[in-house]
Short mmCIF file of C-alpha atoms in Angstrom, two decimals:
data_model
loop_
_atom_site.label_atom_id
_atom_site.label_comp_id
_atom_site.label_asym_id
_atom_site.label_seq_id
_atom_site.Cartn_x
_atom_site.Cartn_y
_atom_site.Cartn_z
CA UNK K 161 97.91 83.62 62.69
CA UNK K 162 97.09 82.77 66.15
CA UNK K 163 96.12 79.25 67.58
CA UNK K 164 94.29 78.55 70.77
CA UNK K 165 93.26 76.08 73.07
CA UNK K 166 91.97 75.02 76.71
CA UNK K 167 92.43 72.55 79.29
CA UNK K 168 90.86 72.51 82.79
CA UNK K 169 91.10 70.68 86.26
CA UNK K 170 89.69 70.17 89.39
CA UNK K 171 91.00 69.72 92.43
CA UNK K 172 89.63 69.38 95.92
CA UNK K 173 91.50 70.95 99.45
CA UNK K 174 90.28 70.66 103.26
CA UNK K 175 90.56 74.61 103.36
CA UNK K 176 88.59 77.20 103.12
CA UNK K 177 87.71 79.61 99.85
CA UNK K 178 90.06 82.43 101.85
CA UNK K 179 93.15 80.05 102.30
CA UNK K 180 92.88 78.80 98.48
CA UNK K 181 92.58 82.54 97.21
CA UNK K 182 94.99 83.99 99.35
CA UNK K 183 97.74 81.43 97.63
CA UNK K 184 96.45 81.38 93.65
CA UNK K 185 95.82 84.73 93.74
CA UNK K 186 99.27 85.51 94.95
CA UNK K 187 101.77 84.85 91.97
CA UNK K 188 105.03 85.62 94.07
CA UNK K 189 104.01 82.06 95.71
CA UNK K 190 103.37 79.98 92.83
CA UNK K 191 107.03 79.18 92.61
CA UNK K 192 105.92 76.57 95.35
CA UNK K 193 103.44 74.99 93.26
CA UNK K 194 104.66 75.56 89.76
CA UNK K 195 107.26 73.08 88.20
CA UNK K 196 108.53 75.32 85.44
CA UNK K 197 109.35 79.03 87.91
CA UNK K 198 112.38 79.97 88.73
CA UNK K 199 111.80 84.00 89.98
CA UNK K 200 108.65 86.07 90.74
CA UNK K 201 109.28 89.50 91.13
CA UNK K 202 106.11 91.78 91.99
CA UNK K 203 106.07 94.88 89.54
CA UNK K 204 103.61 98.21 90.17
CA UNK K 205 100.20 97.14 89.03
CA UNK K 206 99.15 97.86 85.18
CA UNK K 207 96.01 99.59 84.90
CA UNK K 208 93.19 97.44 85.75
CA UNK K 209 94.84 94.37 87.71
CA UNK K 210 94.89 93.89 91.32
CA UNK K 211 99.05 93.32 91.14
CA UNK K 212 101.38 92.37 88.61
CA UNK K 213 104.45 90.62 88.35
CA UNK K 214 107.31 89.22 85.99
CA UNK K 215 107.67 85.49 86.25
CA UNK K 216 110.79 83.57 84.96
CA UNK K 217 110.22 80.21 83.78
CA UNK K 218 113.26 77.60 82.61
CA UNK K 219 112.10 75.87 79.92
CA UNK K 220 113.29 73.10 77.98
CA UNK K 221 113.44 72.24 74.30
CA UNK K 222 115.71 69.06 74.05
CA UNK K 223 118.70 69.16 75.95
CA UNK K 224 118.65 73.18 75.60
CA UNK K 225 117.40 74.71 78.69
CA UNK K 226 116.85 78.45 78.72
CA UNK K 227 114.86 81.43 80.37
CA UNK K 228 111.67 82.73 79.68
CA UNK K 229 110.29 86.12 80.85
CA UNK K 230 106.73 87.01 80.61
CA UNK K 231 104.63 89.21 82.63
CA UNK K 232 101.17 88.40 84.94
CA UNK K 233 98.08 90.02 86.36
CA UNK K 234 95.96 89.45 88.54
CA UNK K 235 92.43 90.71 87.63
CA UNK K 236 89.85 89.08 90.14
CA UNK K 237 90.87 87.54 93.33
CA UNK K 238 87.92 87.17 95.30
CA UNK K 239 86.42 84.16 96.94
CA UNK K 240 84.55 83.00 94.13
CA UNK K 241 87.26 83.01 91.50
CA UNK K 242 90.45 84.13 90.42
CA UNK K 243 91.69 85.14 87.01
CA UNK K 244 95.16 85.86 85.82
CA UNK K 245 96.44 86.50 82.43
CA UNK K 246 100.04 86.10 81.59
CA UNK K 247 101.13 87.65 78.42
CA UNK K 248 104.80 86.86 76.82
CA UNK K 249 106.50 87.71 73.32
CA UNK K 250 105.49 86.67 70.73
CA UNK K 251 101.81 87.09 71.00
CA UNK K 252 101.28 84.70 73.52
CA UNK K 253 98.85 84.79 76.41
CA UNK K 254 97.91 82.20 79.26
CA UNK K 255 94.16 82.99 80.94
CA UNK K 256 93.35 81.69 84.58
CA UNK K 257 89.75 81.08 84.88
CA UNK K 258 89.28 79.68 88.72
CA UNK K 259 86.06 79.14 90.20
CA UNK K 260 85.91 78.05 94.31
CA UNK K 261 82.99 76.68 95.78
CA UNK K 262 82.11 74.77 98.77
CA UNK K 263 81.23 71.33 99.52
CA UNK K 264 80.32 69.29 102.52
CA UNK K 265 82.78 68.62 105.44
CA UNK K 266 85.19 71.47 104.58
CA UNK K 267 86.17 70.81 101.50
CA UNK K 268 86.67 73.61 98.79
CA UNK K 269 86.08 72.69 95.04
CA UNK K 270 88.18 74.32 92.93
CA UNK K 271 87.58 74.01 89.12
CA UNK K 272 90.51 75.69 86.85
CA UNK K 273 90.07 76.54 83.27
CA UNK K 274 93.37 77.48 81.36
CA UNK K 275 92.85 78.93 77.71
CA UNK K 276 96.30 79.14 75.31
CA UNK K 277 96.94 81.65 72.48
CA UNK K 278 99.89 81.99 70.37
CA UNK K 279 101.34 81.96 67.17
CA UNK K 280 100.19 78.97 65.61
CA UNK K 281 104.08 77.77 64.80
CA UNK K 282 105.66 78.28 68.48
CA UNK K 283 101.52 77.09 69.63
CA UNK K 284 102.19 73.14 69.73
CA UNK K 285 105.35 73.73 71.96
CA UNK K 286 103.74 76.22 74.66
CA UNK K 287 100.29 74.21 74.89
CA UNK K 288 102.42 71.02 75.85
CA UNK K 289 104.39 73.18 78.22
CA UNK K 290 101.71 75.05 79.71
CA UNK K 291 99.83 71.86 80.49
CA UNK K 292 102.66 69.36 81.72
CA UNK K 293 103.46 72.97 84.46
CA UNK K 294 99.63 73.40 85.32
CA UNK K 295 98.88 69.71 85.62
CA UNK K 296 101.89 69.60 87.88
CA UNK K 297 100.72 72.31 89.80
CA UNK K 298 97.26 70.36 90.18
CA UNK K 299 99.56 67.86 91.91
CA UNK K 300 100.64 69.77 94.50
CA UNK K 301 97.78 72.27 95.31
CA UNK K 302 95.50 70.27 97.47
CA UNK K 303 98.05 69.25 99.79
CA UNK K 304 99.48 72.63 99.93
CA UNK K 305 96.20 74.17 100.60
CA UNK K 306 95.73 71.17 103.71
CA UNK K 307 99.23 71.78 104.95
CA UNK K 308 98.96 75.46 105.55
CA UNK K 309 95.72 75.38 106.42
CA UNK K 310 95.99 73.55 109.41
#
């Protein structure tokens, strides 16, 4: 049986929609932003996605620390959103929803919607995870979106 849940955030960069899309919807630089990766390597696109990749994380359970391998596409990168679903073993799947949208003085809104599924025993342990790395990547994303858009 398979649990699922959502979290979202907002953040808000002096950039424009291009600069903000050009980074999230490039997943061989979210190893800049993203606490928890360790490797990106870009793989030949699967049917339907813009570009795929495999995506090592090192997670932690205790004082075990180990590897995780799961694979990513990119299915909308555009300057109105960006979606990306991960998919790792068993039965577990991570879905980007980003929206980007202008407001005054140069500032780009940009509201992120992340949706968990997975078997409803490993569920409790990858929600935590997946929030505690995309909250963390919230941290970092406005002022990496200023600094290199300068």
């Amino acid at each position: 049986m398979l649990s699922s849940d959502s979290f979202s955030y907002t953040v808000q960069a002096r950039c424009t929609r291009a600069h903000a899309v050009a980074l999230l919807g490039d997943l061989s630089r979210q190893g800049e932003l993203h606490p928890l990766i360790v490797r990106v390597r870009q793989l030949p696109p699967r049917p339907g996605a813009l570009a795929s990749y495999a995506i090592t994380d090192r997670l932690a359970l205790g004082p075990l620390h180990f590897p995780v391998t799961y694979q990513a596409d990119v299915l909308i990168a555009n300057e109105d959103e960006v979606v990306t679903v991960a998919r790792q073993q068993p039965a577990t799947t991570v879905r980007n929803h980003t929206r980007l949208r202008d407001e005054p003085d140069g500032v780009v809104r940009i509201d992120v919607e992340i949706t968990l599924s997975a078997p409803a025993p490993l569920f409790g342990y990858a929600f935590r995870q997946a929030r505690a790395a995309h909250l963390g990547l919230a941290s970092r994303l406005g002022a990496t979106l200023e600094g290199g858009a300068a």
